[in-house]
Amino acid sequence: MSFASLLPAAVLFALSFRLAGAISAQTFAPPSKGPLVQTANYTSFSNNTLHNKHVVKGKVFDRIIQVWFENTDFATAISTPAFEQLTKQGLLLTNYNAVTHPSQPNYVSAIGGDFFGLQDDAMFHIPSNISTVVDLLEEKHISWATYQENMPENGYYGISYKAANYGNSSAKPYSYYVRKHNPLMVYDAVSQDPARLRNIRTFNDFANDVVNGTLPQWVFVTPNMVNDGHDTTIDYAASFLEYWLVPLLTDKRVNGDRTLILVTFDENETWEIQNNVFALALGGAVAKHLHGTTDDTLYTHYSSLSTVQANWCLGSLGRQDTNATVSNVFSFVAQKTGYKNVHVPANQAPQFNLSDVAPGPLNSDAYIPFAAPNLKARGAGGGPVFLRPGLNKTLTVEKLPPPVDLYSLKKAVPWQMSPRTTSGKNIIPCADSDCK
Ligand SMILES: *[C@@H]1O[C@H](CO)[C@@H](O)[C@H](O)[C@H]1NC(C)=O
Ligand SMILES: *[C@@H]1O[C@H](CO)[C@@H](O)[C@H](O)[C@H]1NC(C)=O
Ligand SMILES: *[C@@H]1O[C@H](CO)[C@@H](O)[C@H](O)[C@H]1NC(C)=O
Ligand SMILES: *[C@@H]1O[C@H](CO)[C@@H](O)[C@H](O)[C@H]1NC(C)=O
Ligand SMILES: *[C@@H]1O[C@H](CO)[C@@H](O)[C@H](O)[C@H]1NC(C)=O
Ligand SMILES: *[C@@H]1O[C@H](CO)[C@@H](O)[C@H](O)[C@H]1NC(C)=O
Ligand SMILES: *[C@@H]1O[C@H](CO)[C@@H](O)[C@H](O)[C@H]1NC(C)=O
Ligand SMILES: *[C@@H]1O[C@H](CO)[C@@H](O)[C@H](O)[C@H]1NC(C)=O
Ligand SMILES: *[C@@H]1O[C@H](CO)[C@@H](O)[C@H](O)[C@H]1NC(C)=O
């Protein structure tokens, strides 16, 4: 699919997706009879099967499933009964932090080890010489997939997708799916590779893959815009948690003895305070004696990368996934893999609530080109830094020119696929007339 073919959809603009609360009093509508039953509410049915019968053993877990909810402070999540209840079955990571605001850069970070200066939710693409966790996994033949609720088909490229409103049949179609929460699609290394695109899967594919015993080893799950709490409330998200995740916890095809499930949120709702989010390590791989306990080690979204690297002795991306301060490995995994976490005293913790300050190739106020990763870095997995084709190894961070304010030159960064308004605010193309 070419980028140009998608731009017409980007002609309909919205000021912002950040309309949280607009429909807050909604009651939860289950999209199906259960998480393993395919439904017409998801636009298209699964029509292909993965072939993941081979299991690569990890040191602590053989499967990791991340489920990301949206825009909620730690305190709000922990005081919501369904989330609070679940902590009894897992290890609560009380000092887990998002890395910036708003949503999209957080998702991008968890895949590529950096947010590259990104400070908004507009449509971008990251060139194919930039590596992601997928490169590290495939190098060791570890299967992977992302499941995106209400994405209409495998590897859908558009910025959002409006489907019939299954919660209210007399309401207009609804943008349940958004690309800003599907970070693998932002990376050309994934989105321009047909074999990898098959692993960008729908929720009907999830049912298919579980029932047919082909659920991969690395799994990233994004509920839709109502179920993740983004357009609704934490109580709505809690109902989804009970509908979708809770039954799967007792299903061996999903949660076996060596499955780690990370339930977390992309970012804290209150930007003026530290970006601490609820994060719960669940699943058979979390030892029983840890259930109902807490761990106050400093973690971030980069920790999900370093933990995976440590578990399967992978290489690294040579970016923030190898920055020891921000990439502690989940301690119960670090203990078994011999990785030494760093202790960061509370008063020395970096501020993760900053936005719009990091120069980078996706920041038009402070633009710098994409730099090579730190080739000398050694991450938690001990392996070398992964190099993708087309990477200029000598274009290191130190060699970059000073940041340029492209915005004041009335230019967009080369990787931006949607324009900005004259006021300087990014406009988010949105095929949804509701979102203005
Ligand atoms: C679609 O969702 C609605 C709302 O929960 C539900 O009533 C309906 O049964 C669902 N359709 C299918 C095919 O499951
Ligand atoms: C957001 O994170 C901060 C810092 O960890 C935490 O103190 C606060 O409780 C969170 N926000 C709310 C309102 O819960
Ligand atoms: C199944 O295949 C059809 C035809 O190629 C496509 O339109 C549809 O979106 C596919 N479904 C999924 C889940 O990809
Ligand atoms: C369903 O949508 C219609 C049309 O937007 C609206 O008037 C009605 O209040 C909605 N019903 C509920 C229960 O939200
Ligand atoms: C299992 O796979 C078969 C063949 O691909 C498919 O027809 C079936 O619908 C799948 N089961 C579920 C529950 O999706
Ligand atoms: C980030 O949070 C700290 C307190 O944790 C606060 O002092 C600071 O002003 C916040 N920064 C922004 C940009 O809101
Ligand atoms: C590592 O992370 C800290 C905290 O965000 C930051 O101050 C530091 O610059 C980072 N180091 C590198 C080499 O990126
Ligand atoms: C990566 O590729 C892009 C696009 O070709 C190029 O602009 C950039 O300089 C490259 N960066 C490195 C470090 O190779
Ligand atoms: C690679 O980067 C170096 C350092 O910036 C530069 O001098 C060189 O021309 C680049 N090579 C290519 C092929 O772009």
Coordinates of C-alpha atoms and ligand atoms in Angstrom, one line a residue:
M1 CA 0.0 0.0 0.0
S2 CA 1.4 3.4 -0.8
F3 CA 1.3 6.3 1.6
A4 CA -0.2 8.6 -1.0
S5 CA -3.3 6.4 -1.4
L6 CA -4.2 7.1 2.1
L7 CA -4.0 10.8 2.1
P8 CA -7.5 11.5 0.9
A9 CA -8.8 10.2 4.1
A10 CA -6.5 12.6 5.9
V11 CA -8.4 15.5 4.3
L12 CA -11.0 15.4 7.0
F13 CA -9.5 17.0 10.0
A14 CA -10.2 17.2 13.7
L15 CA -8.7 19.5 16.3
S16 CA -7.9 16.7 18.6
F17 CA -8.8 13.1 19.6
R18 CA -8.5 14.1 23.1
L19 CA -12.2 14.2 23.8
A20 CA -12.1 11.9 26.7
G21 CA -15.2 12.1 28.8
A22 CA -17.4 13.2 25.9
I23 CA -19.5 10.0 26.2
S24 CA -18.5 9.1 29.7
A25 CA -21.8 7.8 31.0
Q26 CA -21.9 5.0 28.5
T27 CA -22.5 1.5 29.7
F28 CA -20.3 -1.3 28.5
A29 CA -21.4 -3.1 25.4
P30 CA -19.7 -6.5 24.9
P31 CA -18.6 -6.7 21.2
S32 CA -19.1 -10.5 21.2
K33 CA -20.3 -13.4 23.3
G34 CA -16.8 -13.8 24.6
P35 CA -13.2 -13.1 23.7
L36 CA -12.9 -16.4 21.7
V37 CA -16.0 -16.0 19.6
Q38 CA -15.6 -14.1 16.4
T39 CA -18.1 -11.3 15.8
A40 CA -19.5 -9.2 13.0
N41 CA -19.0 -6.2 15.2
Y42 CA -15.3 -6.4 14.2
T43 CA -16.0 -5.8 10.4
S44 CA -14.2 -8.8 8.9
F45 CA -13.7 -12.3 10.0
S46 CA -10.4 -14.0 10.4
N47 CA -9.3 -15.6 7.1
N48 CA -5.8 -16.8 7.7
T49 CA -4.0 -18.9 10.4
L50 CA -0.6 -18.5 11.8
H51 CA 1.8 -21.4 11.9
N52 CA 3.4 -20.9 15.4
K53 CA 3.8 -24.4 16.7
H54 CA 7.4 -24.0 17.7
V55 CA 8.1 -22.6 21.1
V56 CA 11.4 -20.9 21.9
K57 CA 12.0 -21.3 25.6
G58 CA 12.7 -18.2 27.6
K59 CA 14.5 -18.1 31.0
V60 CA 11.4 -17.0 32.9
F61 CA 8.5 -17.0 30.4
D62 CA 7.7 -18.5 27.0
R63 CA 5.0 -15.9 26.2
I64 CA 4.4 -12.3 27.0
I65 CA 1.1 -10.6 26.4
Q66 CA 0.9 -6.8 26.9
V67 CA -2.5 -5.2 27.2
W68 CA -2.5 -1.4 27.1
F69 CA -5.3 0.8 28.4
E70 CA -5.4 4.6 28.1
N71 CA -4.9 7.9 29.9
T72 CA -5.4 7.0 33.5
D73 CA -3.5 7.9 36.6
F74 CA -2.2 5.2 38.9
A75 CA -4.4 6.2 41.8
T76 CA -7.6 6.1 39.6
A77 CA -6.9 2.6 38.2
I78 CA -5.9 1.1 41.5
S79 CA -9.1 2.3 43.1
T80 CA -11.3 0.7 40.4
P81 CA -12.6 -2.6 41.7
A82 CA -11.8 -4.8 38.7
F83 CA -8.2 -3.6 38.5
E84 CA -7.8 -3.7 42.3
Q85 CA -9.2 -7.2 42.4
L86 CA -6.8 -8.4 39.7
T87 CA -3.8 -7.2 41.8
K88 CA -4.4 -10.2 44.1
Q89 CA -3.4 -12.5 41.2
G90 CA -0.3 -10.6 40.3
L91 CA 2.7 -8.4 41.1
L92 CA 1.8 -4.7 41.2
L93 CA 4.7 -2.5 39.7
T94 CA 4.0 0.7 41.7
N95 CA 6.8 2.7 40.1
Y96 CA 6.1 2.0 36.4
N97 CA 6.2 5.1 34.2
A98 CA 5.1 6.1 30.8
V99 CA 7.9 8.0 29.1
T100 CA 6.2 11.2 27.8
H101 CA 2.9 12.6 26.6
P102 CA 0.6 12.1 24.6
S103 CA -0.3 8.6 23.5
Q104 CA 1.5 7.8 20.3
P105 CA 5.1 8.4 21.4
N106 CA 4.5 6.0 24.4
Y107 CA 3.4 3.2 22.1
V108 CA 6.3 4.0 19.7
S109 CA 8.8 3.7 22.5
A110 CA 7.7 0.3 23.6
I111 CA 8.4 -1.0 20.1
G112 CA 11.6 0.9 19.0
G113 CA 13.2 2.0 22.2
D114 CA 12.7 5.7 21.6
F115 CA 10.0 8.1 20.6
F116 CA 12.3 10.1 18.3
G117 CA 11.1 13.5 19.6
L118 CA 7.5 12.7 18.7
Q119 CA 5.1 14.9 20.6
D120 CA 1.7 14.3 19.1
D121 CA -0.7 11.8 17.7
A122 CA -0.5 12.8 14.0
M123 CA 0.3 10.3 11.3
F124 CA 4.0 9.5 10.9
H125 CA 6.2 6.8 9.5
I126 CA 9.6 5.8 10.7
P127 CA 12.1 4.8 7.9
S128 CA 13.0 1.1 7.4
N129 CA 16.6 1.4 8.6
I130 CA 15.2 1.8 12.2
S131 CA 15.0 -1.4 14.1
T132 CA 12.2 -2.6 16.4
V133 CA 11.6 -5.5 18.9
V134 CA 10.3 -7.5 15.9
D135 CA 13.9 -7.7 14.5
L136 CA 15.2 -9.0 17.8
L137 CA 12.4 -11.6 18.1
E138 CA 12.6 -12.8 14.5
E139 CA 16.4 -13.2 14.8
K140 CA 15.7 -15.9 17.5
H141 CA 12.6 -17.3 15.7
I142 CA 10.2 -16.1 18.4
S143 CA 6.7 -15.6 17.0
W144 CA 4.9 -12.3 17.5
A145 CA 1.7 -10.5 16.7
T146 CA -0.3 -7.5 17.7
Y147 CA -4.0 -7.7 18.1
Q148 CA -5.9 -4.5 17.5
E149 CA -9.5 -4.4 18.4
N150 CA -11.8 -3.1 15.6
M151 CA -8.9 -2.8 13.1
P152 CA -10.8 -3.9 9.9
E153 CA -8.2 -6.2 8.3
N154 CA -4.7 -7.5 8.8
G155 CA -2.1 -4.7 8.5
Y156 CA -4.7 -1.9 7.9
Y157 CA -2.7 1.3 7.1
G158 CA -5.3 4.1 7.6
I159 CA -5.2 6.5 10.5
S160 CA -8.5 5.3 11.9
Y161 CA -11.5 3.2 11.1
K162 CA -15.1 3.9 11.6
A163 CA -17.3 0.8 12.1
A164 CA -21.0 0.5 12.8
N165 CA -21.7 1.6 16.4
Y166 CA -22.3 -1.7 18.1
G167 CA -23.1 -0.1 21.4
N168 CA -25.9 2.0 19.9
S169 CA -27.4 1.0 16.6
S170 CA -29.1 4.4 16.1
A171 CA -25.8 6.3 16.6
K172 CA -23.4 7.1 13.8
P173 CA -20.5 4.8 12.9
Y174 CA -17.7 5.1 15.4
S175 CA -13.9 5.4 15.1
Y176 CA -13.1 2.4 17.3
Y177 CA -9.7 1.8 15.8
V178 CA -6.9 4.4 15.7
R179 CA -3.4 3.9 14.3
K180 CA -1.8 6.0 17.0
H181 CA -2.4 3.0 19.3
N182 CA -1.0 0.5 16.8
P183 CA 2.7 1.3 17.0
L184 CA 4.1 -1.5 14.8
M185 CA 2.4 0.2 11.9
V186 CA 4.3 3.4 12.4
Y187 CA 7.6 1.6 11.6
D188 CA 8.2 1.0 7.9
A189 CA 10.3 -2.0 8.8
V190 CA 7.0 -3.7 9.7
S191 CA 4.4 -1.9 7.7
Q192 CA 6.2 -2.2 4.4
D193 CA 7.0 -5.9 4.8
P194 CA 4.1 -8.1 3.6
A195 CA 5.2 -11.1 5.7
R196 CA 5.2 -9.0 8.8
L197 CA 1.9 -7.3 8.0
R198 CA 0.1 -10.6 8.5
N199 CA 1.1 -10.3 12.2
I200 CA -0.8 -7.1 12.5
R201 CA -4.0 -8.8 13.4
T202 CA -7.6 -8.2 14.3
F203 CA -9.5 -9.3 17.4
N204 CA -11.3 -12.0 15.3
D205 CA -7.8 -13.3 14.4
F206 CA -7.1 -13.4 18.2
A207 CA -10.1 -15.8 18.6
N208 CA -8.9 -17.8 15.6
D209 CA -5.3 -18.0 16.8
V210 CA -6.2 -19.0 20.4
V211 CA -8.7 -21.7 19.4
N212 CA -6.4 -23.1 16.8
G213 CA -3.4 -23.1 19.2
T214 CA -1.2 -20.6 17.3
L215 CA -1.2 -17.6 19.6
P216 CA 2.4 -16.2 19.3
Q217 CA 5.0 -15.8 22.0
W218 CA 5.2 -12.0 22.0
V219 CA 1.8 -10.4 21.9
F220 CA 0.7 -6.7 22.1
V221 CA -3.0 -6.1 22.6
T222 CA -4.8 -2.8 22.0
P223 CA -8.5 -2.6 23.0
N224 CA -10.6 -0.2 21.0
M225 CA -11.2 3.4 21.8
V226 CA -14.2 2.7 24.1
N227 CA -12.8 -0.4 25.8
D228 CA -9.4 1.0 26.6
G229 CA -11.0 3.9 28.5
H230 CA -9.8 6.5 26.1
D231 CA -13.3 7.8 25.0
T232 CA -15.0 6.4 28.1
T233 CA -14.2 5.9 31.8
I234 CA -12.0 3.6 33.9
D235 CA -15.2 1.8 34.9
Y236 CA -15.9 1.1 31.2
A237 CA -12.4 -0.2 30.8
A238 CA -12.9 -2.3 33.9
S239 CA -15.9 -3.9 32.4
F240 CA -13.9 -4.7 29.3
L241 CA -11.2 -6.2 31.6
E242 CA -13.8 -8.5 33.1
Y243 CA -15.3 -9.4 29.8
W244 CA -12.0 -10.0 27.9
L245 CA -9.0 -10.6 30.1
V246 CA -10.4 -12.3 33.2
P247 CA -11.9 -15.4 31.4
L248 CA -8.6 -15.8 29.4
L249 CA -6.6 -16.0 32.6
T250 CA -8.0 -19.5 33.3
D251 CA -7.6 -20.6 29.7
K252 CA -4.3 -22.6 29.3
R253 CA -4.2 -21.8 25.6
V254 CA -3.6 -18.2 26.5
N255 CA -2.2 -18.2 30.1
G256 CA 0.0 -21.2 30.7
D257 CA 2.5 -21.8 33.4
R258 CA 5.1 -19.8 31.5
T259 CA 3.0 -16.9 30.4
L260 CA 3.6 -13.3 31.6
I261 CA 0.8 -10.8 31.1
L262 CA 1.4 -7.1 31.5
V263 CA -1.6 -5.0 32.0
T264 CA -0.7 -1.3 31.8
F265 CA -1.7 2.1 30.6
D266 CA -0.1 4.3 27.9
E267 CA 0.2 7.4 30.1
N268 CA -1.0 9.1 33.3
E269 CA -3.9 11.4 32.8
T270 CA -2.6 14.4 34.8
W271 CA 0.3 15.9 32.9
E272 CA 1.4 18.2 35.7
I273 CA 2.6 15.2 37.8
Q274 CA 5.0 12.3 37.3
N275 CA 3.8 9.9 34.6
N276 CA 3.2 6.9 36.9
V277 CA 0.8 4.4 35.5
F278 CA -0.8 1.2 36.8
A279 CA 1.2 -1.8 35.7
L280 CA 0.4 -5.3 36.8
A281 CA 2.5 -8.4 36.1
L282 CA 0.1 -11.4 35.9
G283 CA 0.0 -14.9 34.5
G284 CA 1.5 -18.3 35.2
A285 CA 5.0 -17.0 35.0
V286 CA 4.6 -14.8 38.1
A287 CA 5.3 -17.0 41.1
K288 CA 2.4 -17.5 43.6
H289 CA 4.4 -16.0 46.5
L290 CA 4.5 -12.7 44.6
H291 CA 0.7 -12.5 44.1
G292 CA -0.8 -9.6 45.9
T293 CA 2.6 -8.0 46.5
T294 CA 4.2 -4.8 45.1
D295 CA 7.5 -3.9 43.5
D296 CA 8.7 -0.3 43.7
T297 CA 11.6 -0.5 41.3
L298 CA 11.7 2.3 38.7
Y299 CA 10.3 0.9 35.4
T300 CA 9.2 2.5 32.2
H301 CA 7.8 1.3 28.8
Y302 CA 11.4 0.6 27.9
S303 CA 11.4 -2.1 30.6
S304 CA 9.0 -4.2 28.6
L305 CA 11.7 -4.3 25.9
S306 CA 14.6 -5.0 28.2
T307 CA 12.6 -7.7 30.1
V308 CA 11.9 -9.4 26.8
Q309 CA 15.6 -9.1 25.8
A310 CA 16.8 -10.6 29.1
N311 CA 14.3 -13.4 29.0
W312 CA 15.3 -14.7 25.6
C313 CA 19.0 -13.5 25.6
L314 CA 18.2 -11.2 22.6
G315 CA 20.2 -8.4 21.1
S316 CA 19.2 -4.8 21.6
L317 CA 18.0 -1.8 19.7
G318 CA 20.9 0.3 21.2
R319 CA 18.5 3.1 22.1
Q320 CA 16.7 3.8 25.4
D321 CA 16.2 0.1 25.9
T322 CA 19.9 0.0 26.8
N323 CA 19.8 3.1 29.0
A324 CA 20.1 1.5 32.4
T325 CA 18.3 4.4 34.3
V326 CA 15.1 3.9 32.4
S327 CA 15.1 0.3 31.4
N328 CA 15.2 -1.8 34.6
V329 CA 14.2 -5.4 33.9
F330 CA 11.2 -6.6 35.9
S331 CA 12.9 -7.7 39.1
F332 CA 11.6 -11.3 39.2
V333 CA 13.0 -11.7 35.7
A334 CA 16.3 -9.8 36.5
Q335 CA 16.9 -12.2 39.4
K336 CA 16.7 -15.3 37.2
T337 CA 18.6 -13.9 34.3
G338 CA 21.4 -12.3 36.4
Y339 CA 20.7 -8.8 35.1
K340 CA 21.6 -6.1 37.7
N341 CA 19.0 -3.4 37.9
V342 CA 19.9 0.2 39.0
H343 CA 18.4 1.8 42.0
V344 CA 17.1 5.2 41.2
P345 CA 16.2 7.2 44.3
A346 CA 12.8 8.9 44.0
N347 CA 14.3 12.4 44.1
Q348 CA 16.6 11.5 41.2
A349 CA 14.0 9.9 39.0
P350 CA 13.8 11.5 35.5
Q351 CA 10.6 13.5 34.8
F352 CA 8.5 11.4 32.5
N353 CA 5.7 13.9 32.1
L354 CA 7.6 16.2 29.7
S355 CA 6.4 16.6 26.2
D356 CA 7.6 18.8 23.3
V357 CA 11.1 19.2 24.7
A358 CA 13.1 16.3 23.1
P359 CA 14.7 17.1 19.8
G360 CA 14.2 14.3 17.2
P361 CA 13.4 13.4 13.7
L362 CA 9.7 13.4 14.5
N363 CA 9.8 16.8 16.2
S364 CA 9.2 19.7 13.8
D365 CA 10.1 22.3 16.4
A366 CA 13.5 20.7 17.0
Y367 CA 14.3 18.5 14.0
I368 CA 17.3 16.3 13.7
P369 CA 17.8 13.4 11.4
F370 CA 17.5 9.8 12.5
A371 CA 20.8 8.8 14.1
A372 CA 22.3 5.3 14.3
P373 CA 21.8 3.5 17.6
N374 CA 24.7 3.3 20.0
L375 CA 26.5 0.3 18.5
K376 CA 28.6 -0.3 21.6
A377 CA 25.5 -0.7 23.9
R378 CA 24.9 -3.9 25.6
G379 CA 21.3 -4.5 26.7
A380 CA 19.8 -6.8 29.2
G381 CA 19.9 -9.7 26.8
G382 CA 23.6 -9.4 26.2
G383 CA 23.4 -9.7 22.4
P384 CA 24.7 -7.2 19.9
V385 CA 22.8 -4.1 18.7
F386 CA 20.6 -5.0 15.7
L387 CA 21.5 -3.3 12.5
R388 CA 18.9 -3.0 9.7
P389 CA 19.7 -2.6 6.0
G390 CA 20.2 1.0 5.0
L391 CA 21.5 2.1 8.3
N392 CA 24.4 4.6 8.2
K393 CA 26.5 3.3 11.1
T394 CA 28.7 6.4 11.2
L395 CA 25.8 8.8 11.5
T396 CA 25.9 8.7 15.3
V397 CA 24.1 11.0 17.8
E398 CA 27.4 13.0 18.2
K399 CA 27.6 13.7 14.4
L400 CA 24.1 15.1 14.2
P401 CA 23.7 18.8 13.2
P402 CA 22.0 21.1 15.7
P403 CA 18.2 20.9 15.9
V404 CA 16.3 23.0 13.3
D405 CA 12.9 24.7 13.9
L406 CA 11.2 23.4 10.8
Y407 CA 7.9 24.7 12.0
S408 CA 8.9 28.3 11.9
L409 CA 10.2 27.6 8.3
K410 CA 6.7 26.4 7.5
K411 CA 7.9 22.9 6.9
A412 CA 6.9 19.6 8.3
V413 CA 9.3 16.8 9.2
P414 CA 10.0 14.5 6.3
W415 CA 8.2 11.6 8.2
Q416 CA 5.0 13.4 8.9
M417 CA 2.1 12.3 6.8
S418 CA -0.5 14.9 8.0
P419 CA -0.2 18.6 8.0
R420 CA -0.2 21.1 10.9
T421 CA -2.6 24.1 11.4
T422 CA -1.3 27.6 11.1
S423 CA -1.6 28.0 14.8
G424 CA 1.1 25.4 15.2
K425 CA -1.1 22.7 16.7
N426 CA -1.0 19.4 15.0
I427 CA -4.2 18.5 13.4
I428 CA -5.1 15.0 13.5
P429 CA -6.7 13.7 10.3
C430 CA -9.7 11.7 11.3
A431 CA -12.2 10.0 9.1
D432 CA -14.8 10.7 11.7
S433 CA -17.0 13.6 11.6
D434 CA -17.7 13.1 15.4
C435 CA -14.2 14.0 16.2
K436 CA -13.9 17.7 15.8
Ligands
LIG1 C1 -22.5 -6.7 18.8 O1 -22.5 -6.0 20.0 C2 -23.8 -5.7 20.5 C3 -23.6 -4.8 21.7 O2 -23.0 -5.5 22.8 C4 -24.4 -7.1 20.9 O3 -25.7 -6.9 21.3 C5 -24.4 -7.9 19.6 O4 -24.9 -9.2 20.0 C6 -23.0 -8.1 19.1 N1 -23.1 -8.8 17.8 C7 -22.5 -10.0 17.7 C8 -22.6 -10.7 16.4 O5 -22.0 -10.6 18.7
LIG2 C1 0.3 10.0 38.5 O1 1.6 9.7 39.0 C2 2.0 10.3 40.2 C3 3.5 10.1 40.5 O2 3.7 8.8 40.7 C4 1.2 9.7 41.4 O3 1.6 10.3 42.6 C5 -0.2 10.1 41.1 O4 -1.0 9.4 42.0 C6 -0.7 9.7 39.7 N1 -1.9 10.5 39.5 C7 -3.0 10.3 40.1 C8 -4.0 11.4 40.2 O5 -3.2 9.2 40.6
LIG3 C1 -9.9 -11.4 4.6 O1 -9.7 -11.3 3.2 C2 -10.5 -10.3 2.6 C3 -10.2 -10.3 1.1 O2 -8.9 -10.3 0.9 C4 -10.2 -8.9 3.2 O3 -11.0 -7.9 2.6 C5 -10.5 -9.0 4.7 O4 -10.3 -7.7 5.3 C6 -9.7 -10.1 5.3 N1 -9.9 -10.2 6.7 C7 -8.9 -9.9 7.6 C8 -9.2 -10.1 9.0 O5 -7.8 -9.5 7.2
LIG4 C1 -27.9 6.3 20.8 O1 -27.6 7.3 19.8 C2 -28.7 8.2 19.5 C3 -28.3 9.0 18.3 O2 -27.0 9.6 18.5 C4 -28.9 9.0 20.8 O3 -29.9 10.0 20.6 C5 -29.2 8.2 21.9 O4 -29.3 8.9 23.1 C6 -28.2 7.1 22.1 N1 -28.6 6.1 23.1 C7 -27.9 5.8 24.2 C8 -28.5 4.8 25.1 O5 -26.8 6.4 24.4
LIG5 C1 -9.7 -22.1 13.5 O1 -9.1 -22.2 12.2 C2 -10.0 -22.6 11.2 C3 -9.2 -22.7 9.9 O2 -8.5 -21.5 9.7 C4 -11.1 -21.6 11.1 O3 -12.0 -21.9 10.1 C5 -11.8 -21.4 12.4 O4 -12.8 -20.4 12.3 C6 -10.8 -21.1 13.5 N1 -11.5 -21.1 14.8 C7 -11.9 -19.9 15.4 C8 -12.7 -20.1 16.6 O5 -11.7 -18.9 14.9
LIG6 C1 6.1 17.1 35.9 O1 5.8 16.6 37.2 C2 6.5 17.3 38.3 C3 6.1 16.7 39.6 O2 6.2 15.4 39.6 C4 6.1 18.8 38.2 O3 6.9 19.5 39.2 C5 6.4 19.4 36.8 O4 5.9 20.7 36.8 C6 5.7 18.5 35.8 N1 6.0 19.0 34.5 C7 5.1 19.4 33.6 C8 5.6 19.9 32.2 O5 3.9 19.4 33.8
LIG7 C1 19.2 8.0 29.9 O1 18.0 8.4 30.5 C2 18.1 9.5 31.3 C3 16.7 9.8 31.9 O2 15.7 9.9 30.9 C4 18.5 10.7 30.4 O3 18.7 11.8 31.3 C5 19.8 10.4 29.7 O4 20.2 11.4 28.9 C6 19.7 9.1 29.0 N1 21.0 8.7 28.4 C7 21.1 8.5 27.1 C8 22.5 8.1 26.7 O5 20.2 8.6 26.3
LIG8 C1 17.8 6.2 7.9 O1 17.1 6.2 6.6 C2 16.6 7.5 6.4 C3 15.8 7.4 5.1 O2 16.5 6.9 4.1 C4 17.7 8.5 6.3 O3 17.1 9.8 6.1 C5 18.5 8.5 7.5 O4 19.6 9.4 7.4 C6 19.0 7.1 7.9 N1 19.6 7.2 9.2 C7 20.6 6.4 9.4 C8 21.2 6.5 10.8 O5 21.0 5.6 8.7
LIG9 C1 26.9 8.5 6.8 O1 27.0 9.5 7.8 C2 28.2 10.2 7.8 C3 28.3 11.1 9.1 O2 27.3 12.0 9.1 C4 28.3 11.0 6.5 O3 29.5 11.7 6.4 C5 28.1 10.1 5.3 O4 28.1 10.9 4.1 C6 26.9 9.2 5.4 N1 26.9 8.2 4.4 C7 25.9 8.0 3.6 C8 26.1 6.9 2.6 O5 24.9 8.7 3.6

